[in-house]
CSV table of C-alpha atoms and ligand atoms in Angstrom, one decimal:
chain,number,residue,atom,x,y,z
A,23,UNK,CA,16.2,-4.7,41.5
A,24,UNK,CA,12.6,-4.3,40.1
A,25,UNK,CA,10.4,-7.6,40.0
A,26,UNK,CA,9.5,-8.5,36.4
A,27,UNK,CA,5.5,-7.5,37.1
A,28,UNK,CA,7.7,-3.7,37.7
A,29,UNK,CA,9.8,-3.9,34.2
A,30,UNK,CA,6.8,-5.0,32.7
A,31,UNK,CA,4.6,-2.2,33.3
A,32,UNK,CA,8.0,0.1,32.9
A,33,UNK,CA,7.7,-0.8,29.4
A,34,UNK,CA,4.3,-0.4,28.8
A,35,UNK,CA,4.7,3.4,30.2
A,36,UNK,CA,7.3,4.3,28.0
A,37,UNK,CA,5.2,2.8,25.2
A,38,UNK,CA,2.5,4.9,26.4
A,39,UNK,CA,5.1,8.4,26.6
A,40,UNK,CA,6.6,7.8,23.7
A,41,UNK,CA,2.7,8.4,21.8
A,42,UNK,CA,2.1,11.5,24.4
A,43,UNK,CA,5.1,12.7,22.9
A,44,UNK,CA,4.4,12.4,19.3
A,45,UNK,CA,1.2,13.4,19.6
A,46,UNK,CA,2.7,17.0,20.8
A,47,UNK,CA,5.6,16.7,18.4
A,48,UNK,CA,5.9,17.9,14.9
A,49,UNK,CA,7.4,14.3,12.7
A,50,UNK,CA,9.6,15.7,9.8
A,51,UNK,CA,11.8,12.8,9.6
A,52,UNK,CA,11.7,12.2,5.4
A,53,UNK,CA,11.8,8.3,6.0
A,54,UNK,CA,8.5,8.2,8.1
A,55,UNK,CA,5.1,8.2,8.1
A,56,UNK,CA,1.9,7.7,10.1
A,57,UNK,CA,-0.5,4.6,8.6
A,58,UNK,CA,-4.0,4.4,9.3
A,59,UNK,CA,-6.2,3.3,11.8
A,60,UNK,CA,-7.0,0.1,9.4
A,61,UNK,CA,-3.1,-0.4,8.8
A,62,UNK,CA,-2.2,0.0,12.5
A,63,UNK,CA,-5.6,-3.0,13.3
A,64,UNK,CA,-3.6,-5.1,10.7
A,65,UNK,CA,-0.6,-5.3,12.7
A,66,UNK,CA,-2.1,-6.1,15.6
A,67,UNK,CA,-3.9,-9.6,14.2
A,68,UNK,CA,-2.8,-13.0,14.4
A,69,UNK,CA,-1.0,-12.8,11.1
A,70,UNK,CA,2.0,-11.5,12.4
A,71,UNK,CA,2.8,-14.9,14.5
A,72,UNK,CA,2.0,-17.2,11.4
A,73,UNK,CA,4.4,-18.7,8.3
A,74,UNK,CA,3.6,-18.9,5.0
A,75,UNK,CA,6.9,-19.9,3.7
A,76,UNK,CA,6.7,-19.9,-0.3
A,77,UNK,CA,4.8,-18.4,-2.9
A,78,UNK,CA,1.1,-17.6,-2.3
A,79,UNK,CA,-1.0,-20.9,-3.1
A,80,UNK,CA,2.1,-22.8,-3.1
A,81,UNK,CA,3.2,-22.9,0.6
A,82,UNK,CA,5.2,-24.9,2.6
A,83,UNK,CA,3.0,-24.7,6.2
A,84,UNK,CA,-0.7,-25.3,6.4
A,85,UNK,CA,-2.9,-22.6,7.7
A,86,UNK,CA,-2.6,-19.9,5.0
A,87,UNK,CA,-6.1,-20.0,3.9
A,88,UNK,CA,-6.6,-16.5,4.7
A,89,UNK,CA,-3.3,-15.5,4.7
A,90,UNK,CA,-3.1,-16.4,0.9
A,91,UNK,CA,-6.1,-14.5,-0.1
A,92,UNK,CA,-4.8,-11.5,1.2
A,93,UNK,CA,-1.4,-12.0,-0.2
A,94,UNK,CA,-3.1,-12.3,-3.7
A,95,UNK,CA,-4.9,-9.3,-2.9
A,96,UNK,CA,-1.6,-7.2,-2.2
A,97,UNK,CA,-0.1,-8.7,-5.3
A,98,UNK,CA,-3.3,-7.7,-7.1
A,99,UNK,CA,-3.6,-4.3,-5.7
A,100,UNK,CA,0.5,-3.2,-5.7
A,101,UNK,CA,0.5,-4.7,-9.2
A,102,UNK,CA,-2.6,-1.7,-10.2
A,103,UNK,CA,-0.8,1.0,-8.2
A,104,UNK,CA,2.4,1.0,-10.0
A,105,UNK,CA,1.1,-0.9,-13.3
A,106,UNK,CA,3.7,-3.5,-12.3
A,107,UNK,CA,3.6,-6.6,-14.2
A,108,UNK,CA,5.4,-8.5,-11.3
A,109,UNK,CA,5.3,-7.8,-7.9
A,110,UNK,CA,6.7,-9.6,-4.6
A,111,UNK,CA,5.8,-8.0,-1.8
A,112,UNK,CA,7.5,-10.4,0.7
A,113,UNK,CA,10.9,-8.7,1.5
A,114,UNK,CA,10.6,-7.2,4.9
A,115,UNK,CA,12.2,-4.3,4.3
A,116,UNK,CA,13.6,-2.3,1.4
A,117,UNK,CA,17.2,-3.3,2.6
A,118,UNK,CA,16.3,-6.5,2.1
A,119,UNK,CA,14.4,-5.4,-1.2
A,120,UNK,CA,17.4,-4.2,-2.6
A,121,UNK,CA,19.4,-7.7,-1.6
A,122,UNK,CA,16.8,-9.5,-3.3
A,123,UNK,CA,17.5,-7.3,-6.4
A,124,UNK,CA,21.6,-7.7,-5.4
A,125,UNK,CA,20.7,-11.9,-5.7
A,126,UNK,CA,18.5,-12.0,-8.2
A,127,UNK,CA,20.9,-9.8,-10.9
A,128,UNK,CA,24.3,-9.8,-9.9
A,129,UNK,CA,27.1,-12.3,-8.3
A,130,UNK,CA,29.6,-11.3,-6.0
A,131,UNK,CA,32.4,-9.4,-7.9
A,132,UNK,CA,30.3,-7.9,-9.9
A,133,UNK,CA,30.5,-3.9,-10.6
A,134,UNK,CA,27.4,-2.0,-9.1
A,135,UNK,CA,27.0,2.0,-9.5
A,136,UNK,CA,24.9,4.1,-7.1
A,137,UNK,CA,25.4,7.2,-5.5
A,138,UNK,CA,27.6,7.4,-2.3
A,139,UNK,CA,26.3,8.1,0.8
A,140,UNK,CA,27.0,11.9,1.4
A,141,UNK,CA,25.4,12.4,-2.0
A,142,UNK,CA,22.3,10.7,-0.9
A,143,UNK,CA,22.8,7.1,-1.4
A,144,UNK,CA,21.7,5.0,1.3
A,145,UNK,CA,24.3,2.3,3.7
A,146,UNK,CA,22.4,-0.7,1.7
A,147,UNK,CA,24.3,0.9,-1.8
A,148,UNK,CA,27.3,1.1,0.3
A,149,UNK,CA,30.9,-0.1,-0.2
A,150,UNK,CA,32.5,-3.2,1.8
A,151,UNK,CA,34.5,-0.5,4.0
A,152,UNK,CA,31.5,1.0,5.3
A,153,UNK,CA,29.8,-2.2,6.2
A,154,UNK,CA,27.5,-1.1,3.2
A,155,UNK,CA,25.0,-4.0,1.9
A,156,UNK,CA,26.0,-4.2,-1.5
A,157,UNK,CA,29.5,-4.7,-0.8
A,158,UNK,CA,29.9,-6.6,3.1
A,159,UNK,CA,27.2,-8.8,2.5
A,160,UNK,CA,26.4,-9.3,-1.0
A,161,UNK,CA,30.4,-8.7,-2.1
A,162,UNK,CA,29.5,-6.3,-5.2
A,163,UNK,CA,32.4,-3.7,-6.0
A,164,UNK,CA,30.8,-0.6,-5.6
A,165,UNK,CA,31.5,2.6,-8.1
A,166,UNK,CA,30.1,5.9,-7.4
A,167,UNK,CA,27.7,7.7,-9.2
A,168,UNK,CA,28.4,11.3,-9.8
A,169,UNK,CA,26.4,14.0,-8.2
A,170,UNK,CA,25.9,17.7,-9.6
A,171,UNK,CA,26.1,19.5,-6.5
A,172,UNK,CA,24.6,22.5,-8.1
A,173,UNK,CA,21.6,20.6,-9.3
A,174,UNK,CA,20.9,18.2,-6.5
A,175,UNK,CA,21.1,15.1,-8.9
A,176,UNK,CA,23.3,12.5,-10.8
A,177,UNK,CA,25.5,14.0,-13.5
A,178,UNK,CA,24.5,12.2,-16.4
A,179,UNK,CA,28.0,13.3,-18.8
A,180,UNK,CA,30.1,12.7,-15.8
A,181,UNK,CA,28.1,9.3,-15.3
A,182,UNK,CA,28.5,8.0,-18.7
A,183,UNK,CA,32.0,9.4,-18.8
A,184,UNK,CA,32.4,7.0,-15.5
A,185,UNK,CA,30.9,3.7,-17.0
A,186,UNK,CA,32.5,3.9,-20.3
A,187,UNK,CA,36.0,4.2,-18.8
A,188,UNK,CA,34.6,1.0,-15.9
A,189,UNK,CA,33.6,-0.5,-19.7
A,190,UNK,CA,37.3,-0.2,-20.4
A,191,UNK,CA,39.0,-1.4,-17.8
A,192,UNK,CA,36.9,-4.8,-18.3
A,193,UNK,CA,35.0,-4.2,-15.6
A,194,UNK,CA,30.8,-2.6,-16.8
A,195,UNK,CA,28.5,-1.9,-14.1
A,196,UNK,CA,26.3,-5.6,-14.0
A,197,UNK,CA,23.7,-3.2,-11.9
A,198,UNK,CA,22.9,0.5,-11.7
A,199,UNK,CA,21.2,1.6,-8.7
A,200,UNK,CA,19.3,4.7,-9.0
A,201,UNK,CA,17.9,6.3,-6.1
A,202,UNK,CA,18.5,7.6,-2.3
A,203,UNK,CA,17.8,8.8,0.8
A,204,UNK,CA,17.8,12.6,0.3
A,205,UNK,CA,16.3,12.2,-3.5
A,206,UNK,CA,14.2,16.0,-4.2
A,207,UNK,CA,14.5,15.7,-8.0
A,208,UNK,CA,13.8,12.3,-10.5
A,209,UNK,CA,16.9,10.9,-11.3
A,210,UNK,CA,18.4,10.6,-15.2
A,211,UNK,CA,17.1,7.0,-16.0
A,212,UNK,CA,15.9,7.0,-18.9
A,213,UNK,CA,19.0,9.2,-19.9
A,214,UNK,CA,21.3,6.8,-18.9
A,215,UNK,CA,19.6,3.3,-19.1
A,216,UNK,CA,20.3,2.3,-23.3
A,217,UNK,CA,24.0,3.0,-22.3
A,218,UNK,CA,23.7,0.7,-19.1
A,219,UNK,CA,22.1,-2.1,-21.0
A,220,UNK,CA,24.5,-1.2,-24.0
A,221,UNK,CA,27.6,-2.5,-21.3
A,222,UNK,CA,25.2,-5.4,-20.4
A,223,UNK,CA,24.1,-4.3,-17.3
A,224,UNK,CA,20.6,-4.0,-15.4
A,225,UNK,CA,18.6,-0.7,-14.5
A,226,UNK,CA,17.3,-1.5,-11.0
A,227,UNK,CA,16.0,2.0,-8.6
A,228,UNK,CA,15.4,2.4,-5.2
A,229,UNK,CA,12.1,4.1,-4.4
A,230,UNK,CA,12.3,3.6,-1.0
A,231,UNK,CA,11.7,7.3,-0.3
A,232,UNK,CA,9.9,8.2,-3.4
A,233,UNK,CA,7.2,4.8,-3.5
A,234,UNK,CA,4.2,7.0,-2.4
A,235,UNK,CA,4.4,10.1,-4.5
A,236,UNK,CA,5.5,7.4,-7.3
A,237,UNK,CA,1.9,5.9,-6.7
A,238,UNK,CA,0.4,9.2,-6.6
A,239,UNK,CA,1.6,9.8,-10.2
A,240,UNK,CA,3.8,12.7,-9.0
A,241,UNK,CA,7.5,11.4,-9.6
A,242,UNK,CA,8.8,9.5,-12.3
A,243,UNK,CA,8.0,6.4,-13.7
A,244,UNK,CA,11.2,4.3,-13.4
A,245,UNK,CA,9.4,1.2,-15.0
A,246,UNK,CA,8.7,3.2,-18.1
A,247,UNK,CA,11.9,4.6,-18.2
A,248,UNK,CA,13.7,1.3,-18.4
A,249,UNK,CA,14.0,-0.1,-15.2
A,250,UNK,CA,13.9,-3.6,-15.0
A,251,UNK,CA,13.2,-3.8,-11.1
A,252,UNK,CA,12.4,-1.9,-8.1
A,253,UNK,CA,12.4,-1.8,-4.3
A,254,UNK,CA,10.4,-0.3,-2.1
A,255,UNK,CA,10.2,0.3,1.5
A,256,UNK,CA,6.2,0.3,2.6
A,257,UNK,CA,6.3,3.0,5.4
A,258,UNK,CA,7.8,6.8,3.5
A,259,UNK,CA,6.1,8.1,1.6
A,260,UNK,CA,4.3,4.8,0.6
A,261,UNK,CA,2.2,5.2,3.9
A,262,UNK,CA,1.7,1.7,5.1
A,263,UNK,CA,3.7,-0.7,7.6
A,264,UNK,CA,7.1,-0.9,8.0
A,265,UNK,CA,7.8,-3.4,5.1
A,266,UNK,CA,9.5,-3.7,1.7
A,267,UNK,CA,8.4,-4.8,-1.8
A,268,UNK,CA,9.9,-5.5,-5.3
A,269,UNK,CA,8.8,-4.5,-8.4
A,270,UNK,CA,9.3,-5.7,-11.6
A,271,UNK,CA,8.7,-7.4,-15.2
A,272,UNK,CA,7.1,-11.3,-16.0
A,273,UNK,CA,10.3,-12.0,-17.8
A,274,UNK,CA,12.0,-11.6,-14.4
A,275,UNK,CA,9.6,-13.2,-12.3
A,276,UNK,CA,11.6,-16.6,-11.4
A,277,UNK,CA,14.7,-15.1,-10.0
A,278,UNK,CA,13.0,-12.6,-8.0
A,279,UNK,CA,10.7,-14.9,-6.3
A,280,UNK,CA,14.4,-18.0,-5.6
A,281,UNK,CA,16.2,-14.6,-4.5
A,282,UNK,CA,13.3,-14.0,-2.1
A,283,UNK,CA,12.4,-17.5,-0.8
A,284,UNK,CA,14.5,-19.3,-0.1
A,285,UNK,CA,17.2,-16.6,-0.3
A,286,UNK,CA,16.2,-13.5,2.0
A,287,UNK,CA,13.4,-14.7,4.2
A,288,UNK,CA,11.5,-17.2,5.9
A,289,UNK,CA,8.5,-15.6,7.9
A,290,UNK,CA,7.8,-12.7,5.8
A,291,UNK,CA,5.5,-10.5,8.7
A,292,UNK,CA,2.5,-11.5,7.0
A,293,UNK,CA,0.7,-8.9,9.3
A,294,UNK,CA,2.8,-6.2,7.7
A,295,UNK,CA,2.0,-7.7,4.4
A,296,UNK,CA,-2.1,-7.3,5.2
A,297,UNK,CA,-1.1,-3.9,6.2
A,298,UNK,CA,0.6,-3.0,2.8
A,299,UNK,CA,-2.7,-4.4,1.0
A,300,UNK,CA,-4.7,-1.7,3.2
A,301,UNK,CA,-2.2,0.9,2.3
A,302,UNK,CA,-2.5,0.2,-1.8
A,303,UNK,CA,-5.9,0.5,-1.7
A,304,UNK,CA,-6.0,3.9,0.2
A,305,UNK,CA,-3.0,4.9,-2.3
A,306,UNK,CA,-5.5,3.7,-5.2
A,307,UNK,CA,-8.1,6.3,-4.1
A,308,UNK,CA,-6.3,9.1,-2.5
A,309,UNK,CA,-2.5,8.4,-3.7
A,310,UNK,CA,-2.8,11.7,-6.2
A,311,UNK,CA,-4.5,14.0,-3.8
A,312,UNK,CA,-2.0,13.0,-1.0
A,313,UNK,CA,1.4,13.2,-2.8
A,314,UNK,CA,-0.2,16.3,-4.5
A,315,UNK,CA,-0.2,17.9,-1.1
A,316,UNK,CA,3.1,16.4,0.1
A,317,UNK,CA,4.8,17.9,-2.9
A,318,UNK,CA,3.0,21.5,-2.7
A,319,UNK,CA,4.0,21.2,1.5
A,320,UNK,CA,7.8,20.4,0.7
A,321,UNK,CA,7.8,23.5,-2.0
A,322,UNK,CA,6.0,25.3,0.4
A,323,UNK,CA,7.9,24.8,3.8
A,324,UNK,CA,11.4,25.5,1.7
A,325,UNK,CA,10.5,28.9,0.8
A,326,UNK,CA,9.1,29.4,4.4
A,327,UNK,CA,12.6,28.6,5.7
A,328,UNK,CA,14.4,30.6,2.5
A,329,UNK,CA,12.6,33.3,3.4
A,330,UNK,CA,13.6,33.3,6.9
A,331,UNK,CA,17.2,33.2,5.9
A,332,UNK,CA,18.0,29.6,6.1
A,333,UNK,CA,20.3,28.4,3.1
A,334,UNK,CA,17.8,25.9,1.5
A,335,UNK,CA,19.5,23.8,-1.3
A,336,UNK,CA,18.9,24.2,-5.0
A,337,UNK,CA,16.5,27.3,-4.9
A,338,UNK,CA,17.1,28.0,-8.3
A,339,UNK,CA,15.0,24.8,-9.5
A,340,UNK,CA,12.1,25.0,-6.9
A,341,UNK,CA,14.2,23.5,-4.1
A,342,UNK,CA,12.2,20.0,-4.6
A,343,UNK,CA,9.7,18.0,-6.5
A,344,UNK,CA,9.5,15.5,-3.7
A,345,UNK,CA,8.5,15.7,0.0
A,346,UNK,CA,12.1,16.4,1.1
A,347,UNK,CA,14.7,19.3,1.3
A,348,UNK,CA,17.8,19.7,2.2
A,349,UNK,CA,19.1,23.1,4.3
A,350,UNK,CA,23.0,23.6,4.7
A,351,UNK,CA,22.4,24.7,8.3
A,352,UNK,CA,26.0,25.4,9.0
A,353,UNK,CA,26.1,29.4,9.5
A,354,UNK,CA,23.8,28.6,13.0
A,355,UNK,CA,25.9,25.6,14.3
A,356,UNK,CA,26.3,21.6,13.3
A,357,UNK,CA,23.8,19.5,12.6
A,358,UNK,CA,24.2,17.5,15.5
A,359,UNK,CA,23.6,20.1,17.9
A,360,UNK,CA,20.8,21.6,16.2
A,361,UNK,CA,18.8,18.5,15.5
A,362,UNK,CA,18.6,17.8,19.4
A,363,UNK,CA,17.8,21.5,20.4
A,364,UNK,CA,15.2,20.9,17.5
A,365,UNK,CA,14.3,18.0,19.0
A,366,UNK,CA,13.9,19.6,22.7
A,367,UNK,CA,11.0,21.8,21.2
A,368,UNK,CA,9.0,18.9,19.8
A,369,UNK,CA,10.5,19.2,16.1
A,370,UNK,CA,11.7,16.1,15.2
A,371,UNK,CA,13.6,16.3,12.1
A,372,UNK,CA,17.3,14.3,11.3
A,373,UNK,CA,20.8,15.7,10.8
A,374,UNK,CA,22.3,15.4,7.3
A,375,UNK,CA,26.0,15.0,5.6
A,376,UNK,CA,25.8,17.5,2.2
A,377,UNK,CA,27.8,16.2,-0.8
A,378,UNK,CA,30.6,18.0,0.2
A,379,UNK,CA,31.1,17.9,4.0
A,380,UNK,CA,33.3,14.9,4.1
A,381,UNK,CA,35.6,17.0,1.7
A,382,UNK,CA,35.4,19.4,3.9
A,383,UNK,CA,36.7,17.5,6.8
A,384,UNK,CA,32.6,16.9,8.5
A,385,UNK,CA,31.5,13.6,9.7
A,386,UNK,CA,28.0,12.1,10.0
A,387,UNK,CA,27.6,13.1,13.9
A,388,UNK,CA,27.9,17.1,13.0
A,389,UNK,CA,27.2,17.3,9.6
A,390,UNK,CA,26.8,20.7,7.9
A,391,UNK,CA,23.0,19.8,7.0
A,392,UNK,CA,19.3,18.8,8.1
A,393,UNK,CA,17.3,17.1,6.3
A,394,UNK,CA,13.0,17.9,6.6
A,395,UNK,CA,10.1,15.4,4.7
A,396,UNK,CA,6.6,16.4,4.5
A,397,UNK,CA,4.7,13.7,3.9
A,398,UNK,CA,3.5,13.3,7.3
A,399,UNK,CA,2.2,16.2,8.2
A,400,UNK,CA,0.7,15.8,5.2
A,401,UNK,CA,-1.4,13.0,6.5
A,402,UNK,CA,-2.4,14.8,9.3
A,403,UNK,CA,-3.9,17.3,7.3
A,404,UNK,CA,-1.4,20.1,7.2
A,405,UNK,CA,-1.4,22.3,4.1
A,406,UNK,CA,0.5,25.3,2.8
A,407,UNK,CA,-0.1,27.7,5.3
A,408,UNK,CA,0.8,25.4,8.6
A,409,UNK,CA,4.3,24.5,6.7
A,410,UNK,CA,4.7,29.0,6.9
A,411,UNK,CA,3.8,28.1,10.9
A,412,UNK,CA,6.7,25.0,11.5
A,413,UNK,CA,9.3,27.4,9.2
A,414,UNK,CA,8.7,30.1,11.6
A,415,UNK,CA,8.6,27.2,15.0
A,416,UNK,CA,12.0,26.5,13.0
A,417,UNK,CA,13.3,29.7,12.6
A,418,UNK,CA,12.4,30.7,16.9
A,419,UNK,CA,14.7,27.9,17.8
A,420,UNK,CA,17.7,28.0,15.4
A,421,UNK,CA,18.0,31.4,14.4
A,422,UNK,CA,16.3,33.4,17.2
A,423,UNK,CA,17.8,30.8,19.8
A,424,UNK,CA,14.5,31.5,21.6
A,425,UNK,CA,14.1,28.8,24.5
A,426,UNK,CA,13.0,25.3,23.5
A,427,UNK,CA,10.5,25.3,26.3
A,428,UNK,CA,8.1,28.0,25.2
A,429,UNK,CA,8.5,27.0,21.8
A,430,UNK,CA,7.5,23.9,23.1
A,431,UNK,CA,4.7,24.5,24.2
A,432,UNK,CA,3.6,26.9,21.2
A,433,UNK,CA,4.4,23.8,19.1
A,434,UNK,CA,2.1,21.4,21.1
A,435,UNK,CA,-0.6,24.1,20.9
A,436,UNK,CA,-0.4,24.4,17.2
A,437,UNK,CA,-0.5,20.8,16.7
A,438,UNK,CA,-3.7,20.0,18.5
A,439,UNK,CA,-5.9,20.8,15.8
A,440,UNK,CA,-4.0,18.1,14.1
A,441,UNK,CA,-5.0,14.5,15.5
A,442,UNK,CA,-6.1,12.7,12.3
A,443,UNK,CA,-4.8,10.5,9.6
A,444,UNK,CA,-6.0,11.9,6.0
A,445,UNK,CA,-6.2,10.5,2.9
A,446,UNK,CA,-7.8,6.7,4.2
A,447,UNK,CA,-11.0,5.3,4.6
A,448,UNK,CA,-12.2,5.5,8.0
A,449,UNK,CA,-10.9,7.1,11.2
A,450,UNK,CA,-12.0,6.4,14.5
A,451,UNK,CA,-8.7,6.7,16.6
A,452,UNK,CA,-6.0,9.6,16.7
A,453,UNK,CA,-3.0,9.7,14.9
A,454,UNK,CA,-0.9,8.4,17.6
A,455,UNK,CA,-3.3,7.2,19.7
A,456,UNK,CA,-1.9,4.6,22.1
A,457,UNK,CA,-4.7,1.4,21.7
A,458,UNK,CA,-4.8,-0.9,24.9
A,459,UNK,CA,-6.2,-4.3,24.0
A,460,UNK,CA,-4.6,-6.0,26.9
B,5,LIG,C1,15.2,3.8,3.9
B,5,LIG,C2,16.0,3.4,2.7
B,5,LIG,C3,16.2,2.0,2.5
B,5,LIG,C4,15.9,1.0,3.5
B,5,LIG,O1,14.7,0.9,3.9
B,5,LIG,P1,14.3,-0.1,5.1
B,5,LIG,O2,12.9,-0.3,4.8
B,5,LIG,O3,14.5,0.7,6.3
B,5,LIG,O4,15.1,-1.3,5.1
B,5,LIG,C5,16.8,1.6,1.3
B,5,LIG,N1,17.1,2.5,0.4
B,5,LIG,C6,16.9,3.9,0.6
B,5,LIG,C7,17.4,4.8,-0.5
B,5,LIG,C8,16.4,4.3,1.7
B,5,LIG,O5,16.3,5.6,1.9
C-alpha cells in the first residue's frame, strides 16, 4: 500500500501529465475553453474558501468586503456585455442556471418544451425517464421541440402545430426552452415567442454554448427577441471559469434572486465569480474580434473536412454560424471508436447521437456522429488556414487510418507554435501551463 506522502505526490503528477498532455493536444471539445492567465490567478485566491450567502451588500456572513465589490463589478460588467437589465451571476453552473429558471417560472407539473437530446437538447431539458433535470428534479412534464433535420434547427410550423394541440388538451407549455448542446444555427425565437406568451407561457433560452459569440455580437439576441430570461454557463464559448449565470429583466428580478438564494445555492465559488468579472471585461474588449474568428474557424474547418470527404451536416446553409459542427461520421466506423483513436493522436474531440440515430436503433456509446467546436483553438491563436492543417490531422487518422503515433507526433509539432491565450489582457504563462505555488 503507498503511504499518503506517495498518493499525494501521485496526484500531483497526474495533475502535472494531464497539462503535458494538453499542451501537445489539439481541444475541439464544443463545450470548452481555455481562460486566461488573469482568470486562472482568480481561482487560485482565497475567495474560493469564503461565503457570501445572499445578495451582494446584503449578506448573511461577515467578511465580504471585497468579495462584494467584485460581485458588483460582475453584475456591472455582465449587465454591459449582454445589455441585460438583470443579471445574477451566482448559479454555479448553467445546470443549475437553468433550475433557477425551472424555480423561478414554473411549478412542478407544469408543461416545458425544449428540444430532446439527440436533437441537441441538453440532459438538464431532459425528461423524468432520463434522469433529465427538468423532469427528475424539478418534476416539469417535458414536450419535445421539433427539429428540421434538414436545416439543423427547430421547425417553427411543426412547433406551433405542437403547442396549439398541448393548448388543447389543457395542458400550454408554462416554459419554452430554447437552446442546446449541438446549436450551429440561432434558433426561431422571435418566430415563435407572441404564440408562447399567447398560451401564457415564458420564453426562457439556454446559451450555455452560444454565451460568448452572443457577447461578441455574432449570434442572436434572445433578450430582444423576447426572452424573458437566460442561462449561461461561464466556460464555452463565454471564456471564463467554469460557472453559470442568469440573465434577465427588472420586472423579474425578485424571483430570480429567492430561486437562487436560498433555493439553489449556498457558497456560490465566489473565486469562479471574480473569474467571470475578468472574463466580461476581456469579452468587452475583444468579445467581437474573438467570436469573429471562432465563427470564420468553425466555417472554415467544415469545409476542410467536406472537402476531404467527410459528410459534414447542413452544407447547403454554410454548415454553421456558430463555433460547432456536426459530421455524420458513420461510413468510417462509430463514433465511439473513432473519438478514442482520435483521441490516441492528440485530437480531442466528443462522440455525438444525430437526430436520427436513436430511430435508427444507435445509442449514445456509438453514435453515428462527432461533434467539433472551435472556440479554443481560437484562443490560442489559430485562424483559417491551421483549421485546413487539423481537417487534414483529421482526415490521416479516420480516413487514411494512418497510425495514431506518427500523427501524434505531427500534431504535437504543429501545435507548438501555439502556447498562448488570445484575445485578453496580459499573458505571461502558457496556455496550459501547470503553475506550482506550493
Ligand atoms: C453544457 C450545457 C449546460 C450545462 O452547463 P454546466 O455549466 O456544465 O452545468 C446546460 N445547457 C446546455 C445546452 C449545455 O450545453
Amino acid at each position: 500500500m503507498s503511504s499518503p506522502r506517495e498518493e499525494y505526490y501521485g496526484i500531483l503528477d497526474l495533475l502535472q501529465r494531464h497539462h503535458g498532455w494538453f499542451r501537445e493536444s489539439i481541444p475541439l471539445i464544443a463545450s470548452e475553453n481555455v481562460p486566461s492567465p488573469a482568470v486562472r490567478e482568480a481561482l487560485t485566491t482565497d475567495f474560493g474558501n469564503r461565503y457570501a450567502e445572499g445578495w451582494a451588500g446584503e449578506r448573511v456572513y461577515a467578511g465580504c468586503r471585497y468579495i462584494d465589490l467584485v460581485e458588483f463589478k460582475c453584475m456591472e460588467l455582465m449587465k454591459r456585455l449582454f445589455n441585460a437589465e438583470f443579471v445574477d451571476v451566482r448559479p454555479i453552473s448553467g445546470v443549475v442556471a437553468n433550475l433557477v429558471i425551472y424555480t423561478a417560472f414554473t411549478d412542478p407539473g407544469d408543461v416545458m418544451m425544449a428540444l430532446p437530446i439527440p436533437c441537441g437538447g441538453h440532459i438538464s431539458m431532459g425528461k423524468r425517464e432520463l434522469g433529465g433535470t427538468a423532469g427528475a428534479v424539478h418534476g416539469l412534464q417535458v414536450e419535445y421541440l421539433p427539429l428540421d433535420y434538414e436545416e439543423l434547427n427547430i421547425d417553427v410550423e411543426r412547433a406551433e402545430k405542437r403547442m396549439a394541440k398541448l393548448a388543447k388538451e389543457g395542458k400550454p407549455p408554462k416554459l419554452v426552452l430554447f437552446g442546446g448542446s449541438v446549436f450551429p444555427f440561432p434558433h426561431p425565437v422571435k418566430e415563435l415567442a407572441d404564440q408562447i406568451k399567447s398560451h401564457g407561457g415564458t420564453v426562457a433560452y439556454d446559451a450555455a454554448h452560444v454565451a460568448g459569440l452572443i457577447a461578441g455580437g455574432r449570434f442572436q439576441d434572445p433578450l430582444r427577441e423576447g426572452a424573458e430570461a437566460v442561462s449561461l454557463s461561464t466556460h464555452k464559448t463565454f471564456f471564463g471559469p467554469q460557472h453559470g449565470s442568469v440573465l434577465s429583466w427588472e420586472r423579474h428580478a425578485e424571483k430570480i434572486k429567492r430561486a437562487t438564494f436560498p433555493g439553489m445555492v449556498s457558497n456560490h465559488h465566489l473565486h469562479a465569480v471574480a473569474g467571470v468579472a475578468i472574463a466580461c471585461a476581456e469579452l468587452l474588449e475583444f468579445g467581437k474580434e474573438y467570436a469573429d474568428q471562432v465563427v470564420r474557424n468553425a466555417k472554415a474547418l467544415a469545409q476542410a473536412l467536406y472537402e476531404r470527404g467527410f459528410d459534414v451536416l447542413a452544407e447547403h446553409k454554410g454548415f454553421t454560424e456558430s463555433h460547432v459542427i456536426l459530421v455524420d461520421i458513420s461510413k468510417y466506423g462509430d463514433g465511439g471508436s473513432i473519438e478514442k483513436r482520435l483521441e490516441d493522436a492528440n485530437i480531442i474531440l466528443n462522440r455525438n447521437l444525430l437526430p436520427w440515430d436513436i430511430k435508427r436503433g444507435r445509442r449514445y456509446t456509438e453514435p453515428g456522429g462527432i461533434r467539433l467546436g472551435s472556440q479554443e483553438v481560437t484562443r490560442l491563436g489559430m485562424r483559417e488556414s491551421e483549421m485546413i492543417e487539423i481537417a487534414e490531422f483529421i482526415k490521416r487518422v479516420v480516413i487514411d487510418k494512418e497510425d495514431v503515433e506518427r500523427v501524434r507526433k505531427d500534431v504535437a509539432e504543429f501545435r507548438k507554435q501555439y502556447q498562448r491565450v488570445h484575445y485578453c489582457f496580459e499573458n505571461n504563462t502558457e496556455a496550459y501551463e501547470y503553475i506550482k505555488i506550493r
